[in-house]
Amino acid sequence: MTPALSSSLLVLSLAFPLLAAVVLAARRTGNSGSLSLAFAWVYAALASVTATAALTAPQALSAVGSTFRIGVSRFEFAPALTLDARGALFLLVLALCPPIVLTLLRGVRSSDAAGRDARSQDVAAWALIFGLAGVFLVDSLLLFYLFWEAALVAVYFWIGLHGRRNRFGGPVYPALLRFVLFTLAGSLPMLASIAAACAANFRDPGLSGLPAALAHLPESTRTWVFFGFLLGFAVKLPLFGFHGWLRDTYNVAPPACRALLSAAMSKMGAFGLLLVLAPAFPDELARFAPALLILAALGALYGGLLMLAQDRLIDMLAYASLSHLSILALGIFSSAATLGTVSSTTAGFSGAALLVFSHALVMAFLFALDARALPQTSGFASPDRGVLAGLRARQPRLYAFLLLAVFASASLPGLNNFPGEVLTLFAAYTVSPWFALVAGLGALVGAAALVRLLHDAWLGKPEADASPAVVSPDLSRRETMLATAVSALWLVFGLYPMLLLRPLERAFALVHAAGWLP
Amino acid sequence: MNTYILSQLPLLVGFAALLILAAVKPSRDGVVSPVTEAVSQLITLFALGLSALLVFRFLAPGEQFFGGAIGVTVIGRALAGTALTLAFLAMLASPLYLAKIRVRPTDFRMVALAQAFGLFHLPLAGDLATLFIAFELVSVPSYVLAGFNFRDGRANEAGMKYLLLGALASVLFLSGIAFLYGATGEVSFTAIQQKLGGYSLVGAEAELLLAKTALAFFVAALLFKAAAAPFHLWLPDVYQGTNLASLSLIAAPAKVALLGLLALLLWGPFAYLNETWKPLLLIAALLSAVLGNFQALSRGAQASVKRVLAFSSTVNAGFIILALFLSSAAAFLTYLAAYGLTVVGVVAAFAALGSRTADIEGPDDLQGLGRRHPWIAGALTVLLFSLAGIPLTAGFAAKFAVVADAFTPGYAPHPGFLAVLITSVVLGLVSFVFYFRMVKALWLPASAEAAAEQSAEDERGTDVNAAFVALACALLVLVFGVLMRVPGLS
């Protein structure tokens, strides 16, 4: 692939969501669902091509603009995009999640009960995708931070304009504010770290130049810079202890927003850990790995245990998200901990990257199905135990796919979560069996909770008064086709993970080669 | 040609012209004829604009006038020019608002020009006598401005409070001058700096003690005027009581000049005493960040956007104090200019959004205005984002410059400085709560009862002046945010 082609692919992948948002915002008519969906498919094709190119290319694709001098101290800054196999998985997430979510929830969106402008939902969705694409594609630190906050602003307006009271009558705004404050509590220290990295040699080193730029800093300053970045990523993921925003935000968020939050936005944290922290702060990560591993393992267990206590599908999914992402973080931290030792392995990194992709694919689907199950007139209802059983007979196809998705989420061998989870647990085992044990237990408990839910749904008796009067129709033919295709993807990547694993291993080996062996 | 006299000439001539105009065409109950109004407006804008232009164009750093009574420095020139530009923007925004609150517009502009005259001299002062006169030239018109709308009881309270506490600050300031003169026997800043340098070299303890006492007085007086914690509690009352036209003059140009004075004094005469003033100011910066942010969350503060603006000014004063620890003036000046511009814009937007009879009081009054005035509300959102330090705004650029400067290799920060800086950045989080509350009121759907309260009859025709200034400020804030600096200042 020629450099010109690859750089134009990168620029297009970044610019398309912005274009989509602008076009949708400029339209006069209220309902923009079908146009937005069309955009989603075009973007899926475009971003998949870009991601495939990055996966197959021997080196990272990149597009570099001309250098400016900006800021008060006139440091050098060049807008740059870059994408290698590691980033490609994140872009694939962005490519595949919007079509899934928008196809399944189109009906949900256009029948916004309060008669609010549905258009702003689509604009917000594309603004969010733009922000995420920027985070995943840019190489410049300043732009990275800019897109990081842009995604937050998009979600702020999306939830603020279209959120609903949660099931306890809790208003939207406090939950939203908590989400914003949590995120900013992470991103403001990250900003200080970015400023320090830029000041270190009077230029914006970019994500790829970060390791070299930080080498000049004194040890203590490096540690501060490390914690600044770590905090930003830990909140976004979230890591155990930083998850206070999670459930309430999912509860008040509109369905499509909720699905993208879990599937795509939480991956910003994973991206930071994998592509920023791991290459730039190997020593610090190794030094603080014990504490971080404990947090990750605890998060996996805690998420699983909380799932047992939930009645409703959505709360269960929120905590399943916490549990899975903790396992993902566990993989990253374990690989980082093995750095320089004889048992040095990149399996944890690769496993985490695989989990990024498969977790997103499953969660987007699950959250969309959850919202799809009940009609929108009932608010953003999520089926609980009693309702699930009552709906089963009337939505057989939806339930079949729900079953499959729950199995995928529980990491059934053969489905796509399995390879990633096995790899991360394997990496954790090389550090200490206890981490693997605790996290594995968490995964097990979570799976048990999901199976119990399914038991109620398939074998339970419907409660007499729990069944809602109005029920959403079953999946249409188009939706069924999409669901089948998504399930096929799960199967493909579950059975043949080498498709992604091979380029990933190569990319990680390339990045972590320097200083990898003692 | 004496460029110093030339640069201030527009202000003097403008003041005299307004004085004559006010005498010839007195207003009746705050109403003047359209021609008089237009003439007085033109005179004011012309005087302020031309003077700002001349300052940047003709005053050369290093020049001295009248035997050193006036000394032009890079920082002083930038501060004078910035303050006058901000005053220009503030006056550009005010005409229709002045008509709405029915104060005498010509008189108001006269006081504003008097204040501008002080703003011109304060950063350019070269000795202690000029300094004190300029200090009072800024202060006294500010008291008058604060209480200008005499029909409003709260404005009276604000003016009186400002006067009494300002007088206290003046006394402190004057004591500082007395002690400094006692310590050195000099009035010129350069001579004082040399003397103090000599004292610290030979260890003249008695003289140094006097000088340090003087320093303490100066710091207290300036922190008082700049409303940095712990001397900030008077500010919310003054802000809340005063009208918006006066507020933008008090809150932006005067604040820029007074905060800038900190740099002129501490980097100038007191440069050799930095081991004394740095710990003092570090405490003030920390307290400003903590108290300013958390007090703004109190119920009383949340009921009034002006009070929020006051506490936000304390927070920003803390950040500006931190910029005094850096090795270059660029970040300091950028921060001041960005902050001043943002405040002028915010106040103009509030003025433009007010109803026919009332001003915007609490955040609830902003409810639903995003739909009725999308452009002004959009500008206000950008400006609030700038206060909060969201990327692509001047506020972000300023904060980034300070933080980046602190991490520049080779710069050895004062002990504890980095900790206070990071604390201030992270406490910015708290300020998001109150800035975002206004953004929420502007754009997000209102609750049913709040929506019912809005009535169309109180609707005021668009205040084009204030709206224009708000939009212009928002645009500039965005441009500076993209450039990440304020052209001309760094």
Coordinates of N, CA and C in Angstrom, one line a residue, chain A residues 314-471:
Chain A
I314 N -29.7 -4.8 32.6 CA -28.8 -3.7 32.3 C -27.8 -3.6 33.4
D315 N -28.2 -3.7 34.7 CA -27.3 -3.6 35.8 C -26.3 -4.7 35.7
M316 N -26.8 -5.9 35.4 CA -25.9 -7.0 35.3 C -24.9 -6.8 34.2
L317 N -25.3 -6.2 33.1 CA -24.3 -5.9 32.0 C -23.3 -4.9 32.4
A318 N -23.8 -3.9 33.2 CA -22.9 -2.8 33.6 C -21.7 -3.4 34.4
Y319 N -22.1 -4.3 35.3 CA -21.1 -4.9 36.2 C -20.3 -6.0 35.4
A320 N -20.9 -6.6 34.4 CA -20.2 -7.6 33.6 C -19.1 -6.8 32.9
S321 N -19.4 -5.6 32.4 CA -18.4 -4.7 31.8 C -17.3 -4.5 32.7
L322 N -17.6 -4.1 33.9 CA -16.5 -3.9 34.9 C -15.6 -5.1 35.1
S323 N -16.3 -6.3 35.2 CA -15.5 -7.5 35.4 C -14.6 -7.8 34.2
H324 N -15.2 -7.7 33.0 CA -14.4 -8.1 31.9 C -13.2 -7.1 31.6
L325 N -13.5 -5.8 31.8 CA -12.5 -4.9 31.6 C -11.4 -5.0 32.6
S326 N -11.7 -5.5 33.8 CA -10.7 -5.7 34.8 C -9.8 -6.8 34.4
I327 N -10.4 -7.9 33.8 CA -9.6 -9.0 33.3 C -8.7 -8.5 32.2
L328 N -9.2 -7.6 31.4 CA -8.4 -7.0 30.3 C -7.2 -6.3 30.9
A329 N -7.5 -5.5 32.0 CA -6.4 -4.7 32.6 C -5.4 -5.7 33.3
L330 N -5.9 -6.7 33.8 CA -5.1 -7.7 34.4 C -4.1 -8.2 33.5
G331 N -4.5 -8.5 32.2 CA -3.6 -9.0 31.2 C -2.5 -8.0 30.9
I332 N -2.9 -6.7 30.8 CA -1.9 -5.7 30.5 C -0.9 -5.6 31.6
F333 N -1.4 -5.5 32.9 CA -0.5 -5.3 34.0 C 0.4 -6.5 34.2
S334 N -0.1 -7.8 33.9 CA 0.8 -8.9 34.1 C 1.9 -8.9 33.1
S335 N 1.6 -8.6 31.9 CA 2.6 -8.6 30.9 C 3.7 -7.5 31.3
A336 N 3.2 -6.4 31.7 CA 4.1 -5.3 32.1 C 4.9 -5.8 33.3
A337 N 4.4 -6.6 34.2 CA 5.1 -7.0 35.4 C 6.2 -8.0 35.0
T338 N 6.0 -8.7 33.9 CA 7.0 -9.7 33.6 C 8.2 -9.1 32.8
L339 N 8.1 -7.8 32.5 CA 9.1 -7.1 31.7 C 10.5 -7.4 32.3
G340 N 11.4 -7.8 31.5 CA 12.8 -7.9 31.9 C 13.1 -9.2 32.7
T341 N 12.0 -10.0 33.0 CA 12.3 -11.2 33.7 C 12.4 -12.3 32.7
V342 N 12.7 -13.5 33.2 CA 12.9 -14.7 32.2 C 11.5 -15.1 31.6
S343 N 10.5 -14.9 32.4 CA 9.2 -15.3 32.0 C 8.5 -14.2 31.1
S344 N 9.3 -13.2 30.6 CA 8.8 -12.1 29.9 C 7.8 -12.6 28.7
T345 N 6.6 -12.0 28.7 CA 5.7 -12.4 27.7 C 4.8 -11.2 27.2
T346 N 4.4 -11.3 26.0 CA 3.5 -10.2 25.5 C 2.1 -10.8 25.4
A347 N 1.9 -12.0 25.9 CA 0.6 -12.7 25.8 C -0.5 -11.8 26.5
G348 N -0.2 -11.2 27.6 CA -1.2 -10.4 28.3 C -1.6 -9.2 27.4
F349 N -0.6 -8.6 26.8 CA -1.0 -7.5 25.9 C -1.9 -7.9 24.8
S350 N -1.5 -9.0 24.1 CA -2.3 -9.5 23.0 C -3.7 -10.0 23.4
G351 N -3.7 -10.7 24.6 CA -5.0 -11.1 25.1 C -5.9 -9.9 25.4
A352 N -5.3 -8.9 26.0 CA -6.1 -7.7 26.3 C -6.6 -7.0 25.0
A353 N -5.7 -7.0 24.0 CA -6.2 -6.4 22.7 C -7.3 -7.2 22.1
L354 N -7.2 -8.5 22.2 CA -8.3 -9.3 21.7 C -9.6 -9.1 22.4
L355 N -9.4 -9.0 23.8 CA -10.6 -8.7 24.6 C -11.3 -7.4 24.3
V356 N -10.4 -6.4 23.9 CA -11.0 -5.1 23.5 C -12.0 -5.3 22.4
F357 N -11.6 -6.0 21.4 CA -12.4 -6.2 20.2 C -13.6 -7.1 20.6
S358 N -13.4 -8.2 21.2 CA -14.5 -9.1 21.4 C -15.5 -8.6 22.5
H359 N -15.0 -7.9 23.5 CA -15.9 -7.4 24.5 C -16.8 -6.3 23.9
A360 N -16.2 -5.5 23.0 CA -17.0 -4.5 22.4 C -18.1 -5.1 21.5
L361 N -17.7 -6.1 20.8 CA -18.7 -6.7 19.8 C -19.8 -7.3 20.6
V362 N -19.5 -7.9 21.7 CA -20.6 -8.6 22.5 C -21.4 -7.5 23.3
M363 N -20.7 -6.6 23.9 CA -21.5 -5.6 24.7 C -22.4 -4.7 23.9
A364 N -21.9 -4.3 22.7 CA -22.8 -3.4 21.9 C -24.0 -4.2 21.6
F365 N -23.9 -5.5 21.3 CA -25.0 -6.3 20.9 C -25.9 -6.5 22.1
L366 N -25.3 -6.8 23.3 CA -26.1 -7.1 24.4 C -26.9 -5.9 24.9
F367 N -26.2 -4.8 25.0 CA -26.9 -3.6 25.4 C -28.0 -3.2 24.4
A368 N -27.8 -3.4 23.2 CA -28.8 -3.0 22.2 C -30.0 -4.0 22.3
L369 N -29.7 -5.3 22.5 CA -30.8 -6.2 22.7 C -31.6 -5.9 23.9
D370 N -30.9 -5.5 25.0 CA -31.5 -5.2 26.3 C -32.5 -4.0 26.1
A371 N -32.1 -3.0 25.3 CA -33.0 -1.9 25.1 C -34.1 -2.2 24.1
R372 N -33.8 -3.2 23.2 CA -34.7 -3.5 22.2 C -35.9 -4.3 22.7
A373 N -35.7 -5.0 23.9 CA -36.6 -6.0 24.4 C -37.9 -5.4 24.8
L374 N -37.8 -4.2 25.4 CA -39.1 -3.5 25.8 C -39.3 -2.3 25.0
P375 N -40.6 -1.9 24.8 CA -40.8 -0.7 24.0 C -40.4 0.5 24.7
Q376 N -40.2 1.6 23.9 CA -39.7 2.8 24.5 C -40.7 3.5 25.4
T377 N -42.0 3.2 25.2 CA -43.0 3.9 26.0 C -42.8 3.6 27.5
S378 N -42.1 2.6 27.8 CA -41.9 2.3 29.2 C -40.6 2.9 29.7
G379 N -40.2 4.0 29.1 CA -38.9 4.6 29.6 C -37.8 3.8 29.0
F380 N -36.6 3.9 29.7 CA -35.5 3.1 29.2 C -35.5 1.8 30.1
A381 N -36.6 1.1 30.0 CA -36.8 -0.1 30.9 C -35.8 -1.1 30.4
S382 N -35.4 -1.9 31.4 CA -34.6 -3.0 31.1 C -35.3 -4.2 31.8
P383 N -35.3 -5.3 31.0 CA -36.1 -6.5 31.6 C -35.5 -7.0 32.8
D384 N -36.3 -7.2 33.8 CA -35.8 -8.0 35.0 C -36.3 -9.4 34.9
R385 N -36.0 -10.1 36.0 CA -36.3 -11.5 35.9 C -37.7 -11.9 35.5
G386 N -38.7 -11.3 36.2 CA -40.0 -11.7 35.9 C -40.4 -11.4 34.5
V387 N -40.0 -10.2 34.0 CA -40.4 -9.7 32.7 C -39.7 -10.6 31.6
L388 N -38.5 -11.0 31.9 CA -37.8 -11.8 30.9 C -38.6 -13.0 30.6
A389 N -39.1 -13.7 31.6 CA -39.8 -14.9 31.3 C -41.1 -14.6 30.6
G390 N -41.7 -13.5 30.8 CA -42.9 -13.2 30.1 C -42.7 -12.8 28.7
L391 N -41.5 -12.4 28.4 CA -41.3 -11.9 27.0 C -40.9 -13.0 26.1
R392 N -40.4 -14.1 26.7 CA -39.7 -15.1 25.9 C -40.5 -15.6 24.8
A393 N -41.8 -15.9 25.1 CA -42.6 -16.5 24.1 C -42.9 -15.6 22.9
R394 N -42.9 -14.3 23.2 CA -43.3 -13.4 22.2 C -42.1 -12.8 21.3
Q395 N -40.9 -13.0 21.8 CA -39.7 -12.6 21.1 C -38.7 -13.7 20.9
P396 N -39.1 -14.8 20.3 CA -38.2 -16.0 20.2 C -36.9 -15.7 19.6
R397 N -36.9 -14.9 18.5 CA -35.6 -14.7 17.9 C -34.7 -13.9 18.7
L398 N -35.3 -12.8 19.3 CA -34.5 -11.9 20.1 C -33.9 -12.8 21.3
Y399 N -34.7 -13.7 21.8 CA -34.2 -14.5 22.9 C -33.1 -15.4 22.5
A400 N -33.2 -16.0 21.3 CA -32.2 -16.9 20.9 C -30.8 -16.2 20.8
F401 N -30.9 -15.0 20.3 CA -29.6 -14.3 20.2 C -29.1 -13.8 21.5
L402 N -30.1 -13.5 22.4 CA -29.7 -13.1 23.7 C -28.9 -14.2 24.4
L403 N -29.4 -15.4 24.2 CA -28.8 -16.6 24.8 C -27.4 -16.7 24.3
L404 N -27.2 -16.6 23.0 CA -25.9 -16.7 22.4 C -25.0 -15.7 22.9
A405 N -25.5 -14.4 23.0 CA -24.6 -13.3 23.4 C -24.2 -13.5 24.8
V406 N -25.1 -14.0 25.7 CA -24.8 -14.2 27.1 C -23.7 -15.3 27.2
F407 N -23.8 -16.3 26.3 CA -22.7 -17.3 26.3 C -21.4 -16.7 25.9
A408 N -21.5 -15.9 24.9 CA -20.3 -15.2 24.4 C -19.7 -14.4 25.5
S409 N -20.5 -13.7 26.2 CA -20.1 -12.8 27.3 C -19.5 -13.6 28.4
A410 N -20.0 -14.8 28.6 CA -19.4 -15.7 29.7 C -18.2 -16.4 29.2
S411 N -17.7 -16.1 28.1 CA -16.4 -16.6 27.5 C -16.5 -18.1 27.3
L412 N -17.6 -18.5 26.7 CA -17.7 -20.0 26.3 C -16.6 -20.3 25.3
P413 N -15.9 -21.4 25.4 CA -14.9 -21.7 24.4 C -15.6 -21.8 23.0
G414 N -14.9 -21.3 22.1 CA -15.4 -21.4 20.7 C -16.0 -20.0 20.3
L415 N -16.4 -19.2 21.3 CA -16.9 -17.9 21.0 C -15.8 -16.9 21.3
N416 N -16.0 -15.6 20.9 CA -14.8 -14.7 20.7 C -14.2 -14.2 22.0
N417 N -14.9 -14.3 23.2 CA -14.2 -13.8 24.4 C -13.2 -14.7 24.9
F418 N -13.3 -16.0 24.5 CA -12.5 -17.0 25.1 C -11.0 -16.9 24.9
P419 N -10.6 -16.7 23.6 CA -9.1 -16.7 23.5 C -8.5 -15.5 24.3
G420 N -9.1 -14.4 24.2 CA -8.5 -13.2 24.9 C -8.4 -13.5 26.4
E421 N -9.5 -14.0 27.0 CA -9.6 -14.2 28.4 C -8.5 -15.3 28.8
V422 N -8.4 -16.3 28.0 CA -7.4 -17.4 28.4 C -6.0 -16.8 28.3
L423 N -5.8 -16.0 27.3 CA -4.4 -15.4 27.2 C -4.1 -14.5 28.4
T424 N -5.1 -13.6 28.8 CA -4.8 -12.7 29.9 C -4.6 -13.5 31.2
L425 N -5.5 -14.5 31.4 CA -5.4 -15.3 32.6 C -4.0 -16.1 32.7
F426 N -3.6 -16.5 31.5 CA -2.4 -17.2 31.4 C -1.2 -16.3 31.8
A427 N -1.3 -15.0 31.2 CA -0.2 -14.1 31.6 C -0.2 -13.8 33.1
A428 N -1.5 -13.7 33.6 CA -1.5 -13.4 35.1 C -1.0 -14.6 35.9
Y429 N -1.2 -15.7 35.3 CA -0.7 -16.9 36.0 C 0.9 -16.9 36.1
T430 N 1.5 -16.4 35.1 CA 3.0 -16.4 35.1 C 3.5 -15.4 36.2
V431 N 2.7 -14.4 36.5 CA 3.1 -13.5 37.6 C 2.8 -14.2 38.9
S432 N 1.6 -14.5 39.1 CA 1.3 -15.2 40.4 C -0.1 -16.0 40.1
P433 N -0.1 -17.2 40.5 CA -1.4 -18.0 40.3 C -2.6 -17.3 41.0
W434 N -2.3 -16.6 42.1 CA -3.4 -16.1 42.8 C -4.2 -15.1 42.0
F435 N -3.5 -14.2 41.3 CA -4.2 -13.2 40.4 C -5.1 -14.0 39.5
A436 N -4.6 -15.0 38.8 CA -5.4 -15.8 37.9 C -6.6 -16.4 38.6
L437 N -6.3 -16.9 39.8 CA -7.4 -17.5 40.5 C -8.5 -16.6 40.9
V438 N -8.1 -15.4 41.4 CA -9.2 -14.5 41.9 C -10.0 -14.0 40.7
A439 N -9.2 -13.6 39.6 CA -9.9 -13.1 38.4 C -10.8 -14.1 37.8
G440 N -10.2 -15.3 37.7 CA -11.0 -16.4 37.1 C -12.2 -16.7 37.9
L441 N -12.1 -16.6 39.2 CA -13.3 -16.8 40.1 C -14.4 -15.7 39.8
G442 N -13.9 -14.5 39.6 CA -14.8 -13.4 39.2 C -15.5 -13.7 37.9
A443 N -14.8 -14.2 37.0 CA -15.4 -14.5 35.7 C -16.4 -15.6 35.9
L444 N -16.1 -16.6 36.7 CA -17.0 -17.7 36.9 C -18.3 -17.3 37.6
V445 N -18.1 -16.4 38.6 CA -19.3 -16.0 39.3 C -20.2 -15.1 38.4
G446 N -19.5 -14.3 37.6 CA -20.3 -13.5 36.6 C -21.1 -14.4 35.6
A447 N -20.4 -15.4 35.2 CA -21.0 -16.4 34.3 C -22.2 -17.0 35.0
A448 N -22.0 -17.4 36.2 CA -23.1 -18.0 37.0 C -24.3 -17.1 37.1
A449 N -24.0 -15.8 37.3 CA -25.1 -14.8 37.4 C -25.9 -14.8 36.1
L450 N -25.1 -14.8 35.0 CA -25.8 -14.7 33.7 C -26.6 -15.9 33.4
V451 N -26.0 -17.1 33.8 CA -26.8 -18.3 33.6 C -28.0 -18.4 34.4
R452 N -27.9 -17.8 35.6 CA -29.1 -17.8 36.4 C -30.2 -17.0 35.8
L453 N -29.8 -15.8 35.2 CA -30.7 -15.0 34.5 C -31.4 -15.8 33.4
L454 N -30.6 -16.5 32.6 CA -31.1 -17.2 31.5 C -32.1 -18.3 32.0
H455 N -31.7 -18.9 33.1 CA -32.6 -19.9 33.6 C -33.9 -19.3 33.9
D456 N -34.0 -18.2 34.5 CA -35.3 -17.5 34.7 C -36.0 -17.2 33.4
A457 N -35.2 -16.8 32.4 CA -35.8 -16.4 31.2 C -36.4 -17.6 30.4
W458 N -35.7 -18.7 30.4 CA -36.1 -19.8 29.6 C -36.9 -20.8 30.3
L459 N -36.6 -21.0 31.6 CA -37.3 -22.1 32.3 C -38.3 -21.6 33.3
G460 N -38.1 -20.3 33.7 CA -39.0 -19.7 34.7 C -40.4 -19.5 34.3
K461 N -41.3 -19.5 35.3 CA -42.7 -19.2 34.9 C -42.9 -17.7 34.9
P462 N -43.6 -17.1 33.9 CA -43.8 -15.7 33.9 C -44.6 -15.3 35.1
E463 N -44.3 -14.2 35.8 CA -45.1 -13.7 36.9 C -46.3 -13.1 36.3
A464 N -47.4 -13.3 37.0 CA -48.7 -12.9 36.4 C -48.8 -11.4 36.0
D465 N -48.4 -10.6 36.9 CA -48.5 -9.1 36.6 C -47.3 -8.5 36.2
A466 N -46.2 -9.3 36.0 CA -44.9 -8.6 35.7 C -44.8 -8.4 34.2
S467 N -45.6 -9.1 33.4 CA -45.5 -9.0 32.0 C -46.1 -7.7 31.5
P468 N -45.4 -6.9 30.8 CA -45.9 -5.6 30.3 C -47.0 -5.8 29.3
A469 N -47.8 -4.8 29.2 CA -49.0 -4.8 28.3 C -48.5 -4.7 26.9
V470 N -47.6 -3.8 26.7 CA -47.1 -3.6 25.3 C -45.7 -4.2 25.2
V471 N -45.5 -4.9 24.1 CA -44.2 -5.6 23.9 C -43.7 -5.2 22.6

